Amino acid sequence: MAEWNDMKQTIEYLSSEIARIETMAGTLSSVEHEHYRKLTGFEKQELVDIAVEEQSAARQLGTIKQMCLNMSRRLDGMLQSMEPGAGHEVH
């Protein structure tokens, strides 16, 4: 039973940390999109080049956010399956 509780606590911890990463990635992605929007308003090529890099970073952060969301869903499913009455035996 102690091992079961340890595993459940570990999954809960991972789920919490992944949710934090998801939030940070979403926030940073939004900032990068805003930078892209602002930088493309200038006519200087160097700023437009930076804007393209910002857009790429925003896409990558969006992908990280989606990956975290998918991992969180899987962990939530694992936690639900660990609840009493979810079809497993607890000794």
Coordinates of N, CA and C in Angstrom, one line a residue:
M1 N 0.8 -1.2 0.0 CA 0.0 0.0 0.0 C 0.9 1.3 0.0
A2 N 2.0 1.2 0.7 CA 2.9 2.4 0.8 C 3.5 2.7 -0.6
E3 N 3.8 1.6 -1.3 CA 4.4 1.8 -2.6 C 3.3 2.4 -3.6
W4 N 2.1 2.0 -3.4 CA 1.0 2.5 -4.2 C 0.8 4.0 -3.9
N5 N 0.8 4.4 -2.7 CA 0.7 5.8 -2.3 C 1.9 6.7 -2.8
D6 N 3.1 6.1 -2.7 CA 4.3 6.8 -3.2 C 4.2 7.0 -4.7
M7 N 3.7 6.0 -5.4 CA 3.6 6.1 -6.9 C 2.5 7.2 -7.2
K8 N 1.4 7.2 -6.5 CA 0.3 8.2 -6.7 C 0.9 9.6 -6.4
Q9 N 1.6 9.7 -5.3 CA 2.2 11.1 -5.0 C 3.2 11.5 -6.1
T10 N 3.9 10.6 -6.6 CA 4.9 11.0 -7.6 C 4.2 11.4 -8.9
I11 N 3.1 10.7 -9.2 CA 2.3 11.1 -10.4 C 1.7 12.4 -10.2
E12 N 1.1 12.7 -9.0 CA 0.5 14.0 -8.7 C 1.6 15.1 -8.8
Y13 N 2.8 14.8 -8.3 CA 3.9 15.8 -8.4 C 4.2 16.1 -9.8
L14 N 4.4 15.0 -10.6 CA 4.7 15.2 -12.1 C 3.6 16.0 -12.8
S15 N 2.4 15.7 -12.5 CA 1.3 16.4 -13.1 C 1.3 17.9 -12.7
S16 N 1.6 18.2 -11.5 CA 1.6 19.6 -11.1 C 2.8 20.3 -11.8
E17 N 3.9 19.7 -11.8 CA 5.1 20.4 -12.5 C 4.9 20.5 -14.0
I18 N 4.2 19.5 -14.6 CA 3.9 19.7 -16.0 C 3.0 20.8 -16.3
A19 N 2.0 20.9 -15.4 CA 1.0 22.0 -15.5 C 1.7 23.4 -15.4
R20 N 2.7 23.5 -14.5 CA 3.5 24.7 -14.4 C 4.3 25.0 -15.7
I21 N 4.9 24.0 -16.2 CA 5.6 24.1 -17.5 C 4.7 24.6 -18.6
E22 N 3.5 23.9 -18.7 CA 2.5 24.3 -19.7 C 2.1 25.8 -19.6
T23 N 1.9 26.2 -18.3 CA 1.6 27.6 -18.1 C 2.7 28.6 -18.6
M24 N 3.9 28.2 -18.2 CA 5.1 29.1 -18.6 C 5.2 29.1 -20.1
A25 N 5.1 28.0 -20.7 CA 5.3 27.9 -22.2 C 4.2 28.7 -22.9
G26 N 3.0 28.6 -22.3 CA 1.9 29.4 -22.9 C 2.1 30.9 -22.8
T27 N 2.6 31.3 -21.6 CA 2.9 32.7 -21.4 C 4.0 33.2 -22.3
L28 N 5.1 32.5 -22.3 CA 6.2 32.9 -23.2 C 5.8 32.9 -24.6
S29 N 5.0 31.9 -25.1 CA 4.6 31.9 -26.4 C 3.8 33.2 -26.8
S30 N 2.9 33.6 -25.9 CA 2.1 34.8 -26.1 C 3.1 36.0 -26.2
V31 N 4.1 36.1 -25.3 CA 5.0 37.2 -25.4 C 5.8 37.2 -26.7
E32 N 6.2 36.0 -27.1 CA 6.9 35.9 -28.4 C 6.0 36.4 -29.6
H33 N 4.8 36.0 -29.6 CA 3.8 36.4 -30.6 C 3.7 37.9 -30.6
E34 N 3.6 38.5 -29.4 CA 3.5 40.0 -29.3 C 4.7 40.7 -29.8
H35 N 5.9 40.1 -29.5 CA 7.2 40.7 -30.0 C 7.2 40.6 -31.5
Y36 N 6.8 39.5 -32.1 CA 6.7 39.3 -33.5 C 5.8 40.4 -34.1
R37 N 4.7 40.6 -33.6 CA 3.7 41.6 -34.1 C 4.4 43.0 -34.1
K38 N 5.0 43.3 -33.0 CA 5.6 44.7 -32.8 C 6.8 44.8 -33.8
L39 N 7.6 43.8 -33.8 CA 8.8 43.9 -34.6 C 8.6 44.0 -36.1
T40 N 7.5 43.3 -36.6 CA 7.2 43.4 -38.0 C 6.6 44.7 -38.4
G41 N 6.3 45.6 -37.5 CA 5.8 46.9 -37.8 C 6.9 47.9 -38.2
F42 N 8.2 47.5 -38.0 CA 9.3 48.4 -38.3 C 9.8 48.0 -39.7
E43 N 10.4 48.9 -40.4 CA 10.9 48.6 -41.7 C 12.3 48.2 -41.8
K44 N 13.0 48.1 -40.6 CA 14.4 47.8 -40.6 C 14.5 46.2 -40.7
Q45 N 15.3 45.8 -41.7 CA 15.4 44.3 -41.9 C 15.9 43.5 -40.7
E46 N 16.8 44.1 -40.0 CA 17.3 43.4 -38.8 C 16.2 43.1 -37.8
L47 N 15.3 44.0 -37.6 CA 14.2 43.8 -36.7 C 13.2 42.8 -37.3
V48 N 13.0 42.8 -38.6 CA 12.1 41.8 -39.2 C 12.8 40.4 -39.0
D49 N 14.1 40.3 -39.2 CA 14.8 39.0 -39.0 C 14.6 38.5 -37.5
I50 N 14.7 39.4 -36.6 CA 14.5 39.0 -35.2 C 13.0 38.6 -35.0
A51 N 12.1 39.3 -35.7 CA 10.7 38.9 -35.6 C 10.4 37.5 -36.0
V52 N 11.1 37.1 -37.1 CA 10.9 35.8 -37.6 C 11.5 34.7 -36.6
E53 N 12.6 35.1 -35.9 CA 13.1 34.2 -34.9 C 12.1 34.1 -33.7
E54 N 11.5 35.2 -33.4 CA 10.5 35.3 -32.3 C 9.3 34.4 -32.7
Q55 N 8.9 34.4 -33.9 CA 7.7 33.6 -34.4 C 8.1 32.2 -34.3
S56 N 9.3 31.8 -34.6 CA 9.7 30.4 -34.5 C 9.7 29.9 -33.1
A57 N 10.2 30.8 -32.2 CA 10.3 30.5 -30.8 C 8.8 30.3 -30.2
A58 N 7.9 31.2 -30.7 CA 6.5 31.1 -30.2 C 5.9 29.8 -30.7
R59 N 6.2 29.3 -31.9 CA 5.7 28.0 -32.3 C 6.2 26.9 -31.5
Q60 N 7.5 26.9 -31.2 CA 8.1 25.9 -30.4 C 7.5 25.8 -29.0
L61 N 7.3 27.0 -28.4 CA 6.7 27.1 -27.1 C 5.3 26.6 -27.1
G62 N 4.6 26.9 -28.2 CA 3.2 26.4 -28.4 C 3.2 24.8 -28.4
T63 N 4.2 24.3 -29.1 CA 4.3 22.8 -29.2 C 4.6 22.2 -27.8
I64 N 5.5 22.9 -27.0 CA 5.8 22.4 -25.7 C 4.6 22.5 -24.8
K65 N 3.8 23.5 -25.0 CA 2.6 23.7 -24.2 C 1.6 22.5 -24.5
Q66 N 1.5 22.2 -25.8 CA 0.6 21.1 -26.2 C 1.1 19.7 -25.7
M67 N 2.4 19.5 -25.7 CA 3.0 18.3 -25.2 C 2.7 18.2 -23.7
C68 N 2.8 19.2 -23.0 CA 2.5 19.2 -21.6 C 1.1 18.9 -21.3
L69 N 0.2 19.5 -22.1 CA -1.2 19.2 -22.0 C -1.5 17.7 -22.2
N70 N -0.9 17.2 -23.2 CA -1.1 15.7 -23.5 C -0.6 14.9 -22.3
M71 N 0.6 15.2 -21.8 CA 1.2 14.5 -20.7 C 0.3 14.6 -19.5
S72 N -0.2 15.8 -19.2 CA -1.1 16.0 -18.1 C -2.4 15.1 -18.2
R73 N -2.9 15.0 -19.3 CA -4.1 14.2 -19.5 C -3.8 12.7 -19.3
R74 N -2.7 12.3 -19.7 CA -2.3 10.9 -19.5 C -2.1 10.6 -18.0
L75 N -1.4 11.6 -17.3 CA -1.2 11.4 -15.9 C -2.5 11.4 -15.1
D76 N -3.4 12.3 -15.5 CA -4.7 12.4 -14.9 C -5.5 11.0 -15.1
G77 N -5.3 10.5 -16.2 CA -5.9 9.2 -16.5 C -5.3 8.1 -15.6
M78 N -4.0 8.1 -15.4 CA -3.4 7.2 -14.5 C -3.9 7.4 -13.0
L79 N -4.0 8.6 -12.6 CA -4.5 8.9 -11.3 C -5.9 8.4 -11.1
Q80 N -6.7 8.6 -12.1 CA -8.1 8.2 -12.0 C -8.2 6.7 -11.9
S81 N -7.3 6.0 -12.6 CA -7.3 4.5 -12.6 C -6.8 4.0 -11.2
M82 N -6.1 4.8 -10.5 CA -5.6 4.4 -9.2 C -6.6 4.6 -8.0
E83 N -7.7 5.3 -8.3 CA -8.7 5.6 -7.3 C -9.3 4.2 -6.9
P84 N -9.7 4.1 -5.6 CA -10.4 2.9 -5.2 C -11.6 2.7 -6.0
G85 N -11.8 1.4 -6.4 CA -13.0 1.0 -7.2 C -12.7 1.2 -8.7
A86 N -11.5 1.5 -9.1 CA -11.2 1.8 -10.5 C -10.7 0.5 -11.2
G87 N -11.0 -0.7 -10.5 CA -10.6 -1.9 -11.2 C -9.3 -2.5 -10.8
H88 N -8.7 -2.0 -9.7 CA -7.5 -2.6 -9.2 C -7.6 -3.0 -7.8
E89 N -6.8 -3.9 -7.3 CA -6.9 -4.3 -5.9 C -5.8 -3.7 -5.1
V90 N -6.2 -3.2 -4.0 CA -5.2 -2.6 -3.0 C -5.0 -3.5 -1.9
H91 N -3.8 -3.9 -1.6 CA -3.5 -4.8 -0.5 C -3.0 -4.0 0.7

